[in-house]
Amino acid sequence: MKIRLLVYFFRQAIQSLVPNGMVHAVGLGTMVVSLLIFGSFLLLFVNLSDWVEGWGENLTMSVYLEDGLDEKMKQAIMRHIQGLEGASVKEYISKERALEHLRAALGERSDLLESLSRNPLPASIEVIIRRHNPRRTDPAAIVKGIAALPGVSDVQYSEEWVNRFRNILEVVRLTGFIIGGLLGAGVIFIVTNTIKLGLYARQDEIEILKLVGATDWFVKIPFLMEGILQGLLSGFLANAILFVGYLILAARKTFFLGVAPIHFTFIPFDYALVILAVSAILGLIGSFIALGRFFNL
């Protein structure tokens, strides 16, 4: 009997979508756009988080050398760096190579370098800091130690940028929560008004059901299921469109943010399920509000 009732309620929920098809389509489209905006923020946050954490595990450090150092002094500096825990020398970049890299980076504007009377760029040693044990590998202490070495003019390392991007991530996350809350309220408003239109369109039918002894909940359940269906459908479509957008981005394979590559990944499966669940809950809340107002008239 219960299964037959559920089938009846589900059929009623589906049938209520047909008479006001255009209204439901507009409402559904608006809900999809709202959830898509939230999903886009989620996709951005997930990929930026992975990028920051990946870059934070292996920091890069540029050790700039004073001009005029002999080969013996350069080798001594590199041996000292190799002896530090977690540090390894990636490569030595001479003044000439540094200028070539700059010329390649400038591209068509490389002729600006022709006016230089001498090469102003310093030689440098590129160092990688592997932070398998962050407590024992302190980049700040390594920087301080290397900067004090004779022949070293300056040391720059990527953790400064990592910390800045972590701060940016916090702003992105907070913005996502605020926008998500506003969009959620918008979805509830849309569902409420859509369900309300359906209630008024079927007001005579509802009155007849109540006259023959139908309880309020017998009348309400199909509309509650309608709100859930609207939410689930909009969540599914938002996930599908988001996945298509991800495939378009992933086709480029690699993006660069600064000097570090971002390998785009789709949101985890449980995040996609959360979007579906949240959209269904928002649809249910919207239905409850519409029904509460209608039955209190």
mmCIF file of C-alpha atoms in Angstrom:
data_model
loop_
_atom_site.group_PDB
_atom_site.id
_atom_site.type_symbol
_atom_site.label_atom_id
_atom_site.label_comp_id
_atom_site.label_asym_id
_atom_site.label_seq_id
_atom_site.Cartn_x
_atom_site.Cartn_y
_atom_site.Cartn_z
ATOM 1 C CA MET A 1 0.000 0.000 0.000
ATOM 2 C CA LYS A 2 2.806 2.387 0.927
ATOM 3 C CA ILE A 3 4.563 1.710 -2.368
ATOM 4 C CA ARG A 4 1.338 2.440 -4.262
ATOM 5 C CA LEU A 5 1.006 5.723 -2.361
ATOM 6 C CA LEU A 6 4.594 6.683 -3.175
ATOM 7 C CA VAL A 7 3.997 5.901 -6.849
ATOM 8 C CA TYR A 8 0.830 8.020 -6.737
ATOM 9 C CA PHE A 9 2.631 10.934 -5.071
ATOM 10 C CA PHE A 10 5.497 10.706 -7.562
ATOM 11 C CA ARG A 11 3.066 10.632 -10.512
ATOM 12 C CA GLN A 12 1.247 13.664 -9.135
ATOM 13 C CA ALA A 13 4.542 15.512 -8.706
ATOM 14 C CA ILE A 14 5.496 14.800 -12.327
ATOM 15 C CA GLN A 15 2.060 15.758 -13.637
ATOM 16 C CA SER A 16 2.133 19.081 -11.780
ATOM 17 C CA LEU A 17 5.202 20.078 -13.811
ATOM 18 C CA VAL A 18 3.336 19.805 -17.129
ATOM 19 C CA PRO A 19 0.548 22.450 -16.891
ATOM 20 C CA ASN A 20 3.024 25.218 -16.013
ATOM 21 C CA GLY A 21 5.869 23.912 -18.141
ATOM 22 C CA MET A 22 7.203 27.316 -19.187
ATOM 23 C CA VAL A 23 7.172 28.634 -15.620
ATOM 24 C CA HIS A 24 8.970 25.520 -14.387
ATOM 25 C CA ALA A 25 11.499 25.734 -17.240
ATOM 26 C CA VAL A 26 12.361 29.348 -16.408
ATOM 27 C CA GLY A 27 12.607 28.516 -12.718
ATOM 28 C CA LEU A 28 14.725 25.451 -13.432
ATOM 29 C CA GLY A 29 17.067 27.440 -15.679
ATOM 30 C CA THR A 30 17.542 30.094 -13.014
ATOM 31 C CA MET A 31 18.249 27.434 -10.386
ATOM 32 C CA VAL A 32 20.785 25.738 -12.671
ATOM 33 C CA VAL A 33 22.623 29.030 -13.222
ATOM 34 C CA SER A 34 22.675 29.694 -9.466
ATOM 35 C CA LEU A 35 24.046 26.235 -8.655
ATOM 36 C CA LEU A 36 26.500 26.491 -11.563
ATOM 37 C CA ILE A 37 27.957 29.704 -10.130
ATOM 38 C CA PHE A 38 28.398 27.998 -6.756
ATOM 39 C CA GLY A 39 29.910 24.916 -8.420
ATOM 40 C CA SER A 40 32.345 27.105 -10.374
ATOM 41 C CA PHE A 41 33.569 28.672 -7.142
ATOM 42 C CA LEU A 42 33.955 25.172 -5.715
ATOM 43 C CA LEU A 43 35.924 24.013 -8.771
ATOM 44 C CA LEU A 44 38.174 27.075 -8.575
ATOM 45 C CA PHE A 45 38.747 26.590 -4.845
ATOM 46 C CA VAL A 46 39.586 22.878 -5.178
ATOM 47 C CA ASN A 47 42.152 23.468 -7.934
ATOM 48 C CA LEU A 48 43.755 26.487 -6.265
ATOM 49 C CA SER A 49 43.992 24.515 -2.998
ATOM 50 C CA ASP A 50 45.730 21.615 -4.761
ATOM 51 C CA TRP A 51 48.065 24.047 -6.517
ATOM 52 C CA VAL A 52 49.020 25.865 -3.309
ATOM 53 C CA GLU A 53 49.552 22.656 -1.338
ATOM 54 C CA GLY A 54 51.580 21.088 -4.148
ATOM 55 C CA TRP A 55 53.783 24.152 -4.482
ATOM 56 C CA GLY A 56 54.105 24.417 -0.704
ATOM 57 C CA GLU A 57 55.526 20.893 -0.410
ATOM 58 C CA ASN A 58 58.412 21.619 -2.789
ATOM 59 C CA LEU A 59 59.505 25.235 -2.487
ATOM 60 C CA THR A 60 61.810 26.841 -5.015
ATOM 61 C CA MET A 61 64.569 29.177 -3.964
ATOM 62 C CA SER A 62 66.757 31.476 -6.063
ATOM 63 C CA VAL A 63 70.185 32.237 -4.602
ATOM 64 C CA TYR A 64 71.664 35.290 -6.377
ATOM 65 C CA LEU A 65 75.447 35.520 -6.456
ATOM 66 C CA GLU A 66 77.736 38.525 -6.386
ATOM 67 C CA ASP A 67 79.596 39.407 -9.575
ATOM 68 C CA GLY A 68 83.183 38.285 -9.961
ATOM 69 C CA LEU A 69 83.023 35.016 -8.015
ATOM 70 C CA ASP A 70 85.488 32.365 -9.134
ATOM 71 C CA GLU A 71 84.479 28.770 -9.824
ATOM 72 C CA LYS A 72 85.889 27.564 -6.500
ATOM 73 C CA MET A 73 83.638 29.940 -4.536
ATOM 74 C CA LYS A 74 80.566 28.938 -6.557
ATOM 75 C CA GLN A 75 81.231 25.250 -5.933
ATOM 76 C CA ALA A 76 81.690 25.913 -2.211
ATOM 77 C CA ILE A 77 78.300 27.642 -2.021
ATOM 78 C CA MET A 78 76.601 24.787 -3.880
ATOM 79 C CA ARG A 79 78.235 22.168 -1.613
ATOM 80 C CA HIS A 80 77.018 24.068 1.439
ATOM 81 C CA ILE A 81 73.456 24.138 0.056
ATOM 82 C CA GLN A 82 73.560 20.421 -0.778
ATOM 83 C CA GLY A 83 74.513 19.734 2.839
ATOM 84 C CA LEU A 84 71.375 21.386 4.215
ATOM 85 C CA GLU A 85 68.523 19.055 5.194
ATOM 86 C CA GLY A 86 65.766 19.007 2.594
ATOM 87 C CA ALA A 87 67.707 21.219 0.164
ATOM 88 C CA SER A 88 69.104 20.247 -3.222
ATOM 89 C CA VAL A 89 70.664 22.277 -6.022
ATOM 90 C CA LYS A 90 68.528 22.137 -9.144
ATOM 91 C CA GLU A 91 70.812 24.078 -11.488
ATOM 92 C CA TYR A 92 73.310 26.891 -11.788
ATOM 93 C CA ILE A 93 72.239 29.769 -14.058
ATOM 94 C CA SER A 94 75.037 31.956 -15.365
ATOM 95 C CA LYS A 95 74.657 35.653 -16.126
ATOM 96 C CA GLU A 96 74.564 34.850 -19.829
ATOM 97 C CA ARG A 97 71.802 32.236 -19.436
ATOM 98 C CA ALA A 98 69.794 34.599 -17.245
ATOM 99 C CA LEU A 99 69.956 37.216 -19.998
ATOM 100 C CA GLU A 100 68.906 34.636 -22.605
ATOM 101 C CA HIS A 101 65.908 33.660 -20.460
ATOM 102 C CA LEU A 102 64.917 37.312 -20.113
ATOM 103 C CA ARG A 103 65.289 37.871 -23.862
ATOM 104 C CA ALA A 104 63.069 34.843 -24.566
ATOM 105 C CA ALA A 105 60.485 36.045 -22.035
ATOM 106 C CA LEU A 106 60.338 39.504 -23.615
ATOM 107 C CA GLY A 107 59.751 38.035 -27.075
ATOM 108 C CA GLU A 108 59.165 40.811 -29.616
ATOM 109 C CA ARG A 109 60.252 43.412 -27.069
ATOM 110 C CA SER A 110 63.670 41.821 -26.607
ATOM 111 C CA ASP A 111 65.223 44.642 -28.647
ATOM 112 C CA LEU A 112 64.924 46.753 -25.477
ATOM 113 C CA LEU A 113 67.940 44.851 -24.159
ATOM 114 C CA GLU A 114 70.157 45.963 -27.045
ATOM 115 C CA SER A 115 70.680 49.362 -25.442
ATOM 116 C CA LEU A 116 72.316 47.805 -22.361
ATOM 117 C CA SER A 117 76.049 48.426 -22.145
ATOM 118 C CA ARG A 118 76.552 45.394 -19.879
ATOM 119 C CA ASN A 119 74.633 42.434 -18.518
ATOM 120 C CA PRO A 120 72.915 43.655 -15.303
ATOM 121 C CA LEU A 121 71.560 40.234 -14.300
ATOM 122 C CA PRO A 122 73.302 38.224 -11.577
ATOM 123 C CA ALA A 123 74.222 34.569 -11.751
ATOM 124 C CA SER A 124 72.026 32.401 -9.561
ATOM 125 C CA ILE A 125 71.610 28.935 -8.095
ATOM 126 C CA GLU A 126 68.143 27.383 -8.257
ATOM 127 C CA VAL A 127 67.412 25.376 -5.115
ATOM 128 C CA ILE A 128 64.531 23.029 -4.279
ATOM 129 C CA ILE A 129 63.389 22.654 -0.662
ATOM 130 C CA ARG A 130 61.495 19.395 -0.111
ATOM 131 C CA ARG A 131 59.325 19.744 2.974
ATOM 132 C CA HIS A 132 58.641 16.096 3.792
ATOM 133 C CA ASN A 133 59.098 17.028 7.440
ATOM 134 C CA PRO A 134 57.995 20.693 7.840
ATOM 135 C CA ARG A 135 59.069 20.773 11.504
ATOM 136 C CA ARG A 136 62.675 19.966 10.623
ATOM 137 C CA THR A 137 62.773 21.873 7.328
ATOM 138 C CA ASP A 138 62.347 25.576 8.055
ATOM 139 C CA PRO A 139 62.693 27.604 4.812
ATOM 140 C CA ALA A 140 63.155 30.859 6.731
ATOM 141 C CA ALA A 141 66.138 29.405 8.625
ATOM 142 C CA ILE A 142 67.613 28.016 5.391
ATOM 143 C CA VAL A 143 67.234 31.402 3.693
ATOM 144 C CA LYS A 144 68.908 33.166 6.602
ATOM 145 C CA GLY A 145 71.809 30.711 6.583
ATOM 146 C CA ILE A 146 72.373 30.900 2.822
ATOM 147 C CA ALA A 147 72.056 34.706 2.737
ATOM 148 C CA ALA A 148 74.900 34.941 5.273
ATOM 149 C CA LEU A 149 77.312 33.006 3.024
ATOM 150 C CA PRO A 150 80.163 34.983 1.430
ATOM 151 C CA GLY A 151 79.418 35.677 -2.234
ATOM 152 C CA VAL A 152 75.599 35.574 -1.873
ATOM 153 C CA SER A 153 73.866 38.875 -2.627
ATOM 154 C CA ASP A 154 70.196 37.913 -2.176
ATOM 155 C CA VAL A 155 67.862 34.948 -1.657
ATOM 156 C CA GLN A 156 64.250 34.748 -2.792
ATOM 157 C CA TYR A 157 61.948 31.808 -2.200
ATOM 158 C CA SER A 158 58.455 30.783 -3.230
ATOM 159 C CA GLU A 159 56.905 30.344 0.227
ATOM 160 C CA GLU A 160 56.276 34.076 0.339
ATOM 161 C CA TRP A 161 54.033 33.635 -2.715
ATOM 162 C CA VAL A 162 52.496 30.463 -1.280
ATOM 163 C CA ASN A 163 51.498 32.320 1.888
ATOM 164 C CA ARG A 164 50.005 35.129 -0.192
ATOM 165 C CA PHE A 165 47.967 32.665 -2.220
ATOM 166 C CA ARG A 166 46.814 30.943 0.979
ATOM 167 C CA ASN A 167 45.434 34.297 2.085
ATOM 168 C CA ILE A 168 43.772 34.699 -1.316
ATOM 169 C CA LEU A 169 42.266 31.214 -0.916
ATOM 170 C CA GLU A 170 40.709 32.240 2.388
ATOM 171 C CA VAL A 171 39.111 35.211 0.631
ATOM 172 C CA VAL A 172 37.873 32.926 -2.188
ATOM 173 C CA ARG A 173 36.420 30.476 0.339
ATOM 174 C CA LEU A 174 34.690 33.230 2.336
ATOM 175 C CA THR A 175 33.348 34.767 -0.885
ATOM 176 C CA GLY A 176 32.102 31.336 -1.967
ATOM 177 C CA PHE A 177 30.220 30.879 1.314
ATOM 178 C CA ILE A 178 28.613 34.316 1.048
ATOM 179 C CA ILE A 179 27.658 33.858 -2.606
ATOM 180 C CA GLY A 180 26.497 30.302 -1.883
ATOM 181 C CA GLY A 181 24.224 31.590 0.882
ATOM 182 C CA LEU A 182 22.761 34.294 -1.354
ATOM 183 C CA LEU A 183 22.264 31.857 -4.233
ATOM 184 C CA GLY A 184 20.690 29.325 -1.865
ATOM 185 C CA ALA A 185 18.205 31.958 -0.716
ATOM 186 C CA GLY A 186 17.503 32.745 -4.378
ATOM 187 C CA VAL A 187 16.864 29.063 -5.173
ATOM 188 C CA ILE A 188 14.445 28.797 -2.229
ATOM 189 C CA PHE A 189 12.633 31.918 -3.456
ATOM 190 C CA ILE A 190 12.316 30.477 -6.985
ATOM 191 C CA VAL A 191 11.027 27.100 -5.771
ATOM 192 C CA THR A 192 8.606 28.774 -3.362
ATOM 193 C CA ASN A 193 7.020 30.867 -6.091
ATOM 194 C CA THR A 194 6.971 28.015 -8.618
ATOM 195 C CA ILE A 195 5.237 25.682 -6.168
ATOM 196 C CA LYS A 196 2.870 28.479 -5.169
ATOM 197 C CA LEU A 197 1.793 28.905 -8.804
ATOM 198 C CA GLY A 198 1.118 25.178 -9.011
ATOM 199 C CA LEU A 199 -0.944 25.302 -5.825
ATOM 200 C CA TYR A 200 -3.118 28.128 -7.109
ATOM 201 C CA ALA A 201 -3.514 26.397 -10.485
ATOM 202 C CA ARG A 202 -4.787 23.252 -8.722
ATOM 203 C CA GLN A 203 -6.738 24.997 -5.984
ATOM 204 C CA ASP A 204 -10.075 23.518 -7.086
ATOM 205 C CA GLU A 205 -8.596 20.013 -7.208
ATOM 206 C CA ILE A 206 -7.154 20.464 -3.715
ATOM 207 C CA GLU A 207 -10.531 21.599 -2.370
ATOM 208 C CA ILE A 208 -12.202 18.497 -3.835
ATOM 209 C CA LEU A 209 -9.565 16.222 -2.273
ATOM 210 C CA LYS A 210 -10.148 17.800 1.128
ATOM 211 C CA LEU A 211 -13.923 17.469 0.754
ATOM 212 C CA VAL A 212 -13.605 13.699 0.186
ATOM 213 C CA GLY A 213 -11.483 13.338 3.328
ATOM 214 C CA ALA A 214 -7.874 13.799 2.153
ATOM 215 C CA THR A 215 -5.547 15.001 4.911
ATOM 216 C CA ASP A 216 -3.333 18.057 4.531
ATOM 217 C CA TRP A 217 -0.241 15.845 4.266
ATOM 218 C CA PHE A 218 -1.862 13.762 1.512
ATOM 219 C CA VAL A 219 -2.198 16.991 -0.472
ATOM 220 C CA LYS A 220 1.211 18.372 0.520
ATOM 221 C CA ILE A 221 3.458 15.380 -0.232
ATOM 222 C CA PRO A 222 3.242 15.607 -4.079
ATOM 223 C CA PHE A 223 4.227 19.281 -3.915
ATOM 224 C CA LEU A 224 7.102 18.495 -1.543
ATOM 225 C CA MET A 225 8.276 15.830 -3.982
ATOM 226 C CA GLU A 226 7.921 18.353 -6.807
ATOM 227 C CA GLY A 227 10.298 20.728 -5.005
ATOM 228 C CA ILE A 228 12.783 17.902 -4.403
ATOM 229 C CA LEU A 229 12.601 16.860 -8.069
ATOM 230 C CA GLN A 230 13.190 20.442 -9.204
ATOM 231 C CA GLY A 231 16.197 20.683 -6.919
ATOM 232 C CA LEU A 232 17.666 17.334 -7.982
ATOM 233 C CA LEU A 233 17.198 18.081 -11.675
ATOM 234 C CA SER A 234 18.798 21.515 -11.365
ATOM 235 C CA GLY A 235 21.685 20.036 -9.348
ATOM 236 C CA PHE A 236 22.229 17.290 -11.933
ATOM 237 C CA LEU A 237 22.211 19.773 -14.830
ATOM 238 C CA ALA A 238 24.568 22.128 -12.973
ATOM 239 C CA ASN A 239 27.021 19.260 -12.355
ATOM 240 C CA ALA A 240 26.779 18.185 -16.013
ATOM 241 C CA ILE A 241 27.434 21.701 -17.354
ATOM 242 C CA LEU A 242 30.270 22.158 -14.857
ATOM 243 C CA PHE A 243 31.829 18.885 -16.046
ATOM 244 C CA VAL A 244 31.626 20.002 -19.692
ATOM 245 C CA GLY A 245 33.318 23.271 -18.727
ATOM 246 C CA TYR A 246 36.011 21.289 -16.914
ATOM 247 C CA LEU A 247 36.612 19.127 -20.006
ATOM 248 C CA ILE A 248 37.106 22.285 -22.092
ATOM 249 C CA LEU A 249 39.660 23.596 -19.577
ATOM 250 C CA ALA A 250 41.335 20.203 -19.199
ATOM 251 C CA ALA A 251 41.788 20.006 -22.983
ATOM 252 C CA ARG A 252 44.508 22.639 -22.574
ATOM 253 C CA LYS A 253 46.170 20.208 -20.133
ATOM 254 C CA THR A 254 48.208 22.805 -18.234
ATOM 255 C CA PHE A 255 47.726 26.390 -17.123
ATOM 256 C CA PHE A 256 50.389 28.515 -15.514
ATOM 257 C CA LEU A 257 49.757 30.724 -12.507
ATOM 258 C CA GLY A 258 52.943 32.729 -12.177
ATOM 259 C CA VAL A 259 55.665 30.160 -12.791
ATOM 260 C CA ALA A 260 53.826 27.151 -11.392
ATOM 261 C CA PRO A 261 51.549 24.931 -13.512
ATOM 262 C CA ILE A 262 47.943 24.182 -12.574
ATOM 263 C CA HIS A 263 46.681 20.774 -13.665
ATOM 264 C CA PHE A 264 42.904 21.133 -13.620
ATOM 265 C CA THR A 265 40.943 18.373 -11.902
ATOM 266 C CA PHE A 266 37.194 18.044 -11.500
ATOM 267 C CA ILE A 267 35.580 18.420 -8.095
ATOM 268 C CA PRO A 268 35.605 15.177 -6.054
ATOM 269 C CA PHE A 269 32.611 12.881 -6.482
ATOM 270 C CA ASP A 270 31.405 13.537 -2.932
ATOM 271 C CA TYR A 271 31.391 17.288 -3.661
ATOM 272 C CA ALA A 272 29.152 16.664 -6.684
ATOM 273 C CA LEU A 273 26.861 14.614 -4.431
ATOM 274 C CA VAL A 274 26.812 17.509 -1.958
ATOM 275 C CA ILE A 275 25.625 19.844 -4.740
ATOM 276 C CA LEU A 276 22.827 17.363 -5.544
ATOM 277 C CA ALA A 277 21.875 16.966 -1.883
ATOM 278 C CA VAL A 278 21.924 20.713 -1.206
ATOM 279 C CA SER A 279 19.810 21.422 -4.299
ATOM 280 C CA ALA A 280 17.251 18.807 -3.184
ATOM 281 C CA ILE A 281 17.148 20.256 0.349
ATOM 282 C CA LEU A 282 16.708 23.788 -1.012
ATOM 283 C CA GLY A 283 13.845 22.544 -3.188
ATOM 284 C CA LEU A 284 12.253 20.879 -0.157
ATOM 285 C CA ILE A 285 12.584 24.057 1.946
ATOM 286 C CA GLY A 286 11.046 26.141 -0.841
ATOM 287 C CA SER A 287 8.124 23.716 -1.052
ATOM 288 C CA PHE A 288 7.584 23.822 2.713
ATOM 289 C CA ILE A 289 7.461 27.626 2.662
ATOM 290 C CA ALA A 290 4.992 27.714 -0.244
ATOM 291 C CA LEU A 291 2.740 25.075 1.352
ATOM 292 C CA GLY A 292 2.856 26.785 4.728
ATOM 293 C CA ARG A 293 1.712 30.073 3.228
ATOM 294 C CA PHE A 294 -0.957 28.440 1.076
ATOM 295 C CA PHE A 295 -2.559 26.369 3.840
ATOM 296 C CA ASN A 296 -2.493 29.309 6.262
ATOM 297 C CA LEU A 297 -4.595 31.440 3.904
#
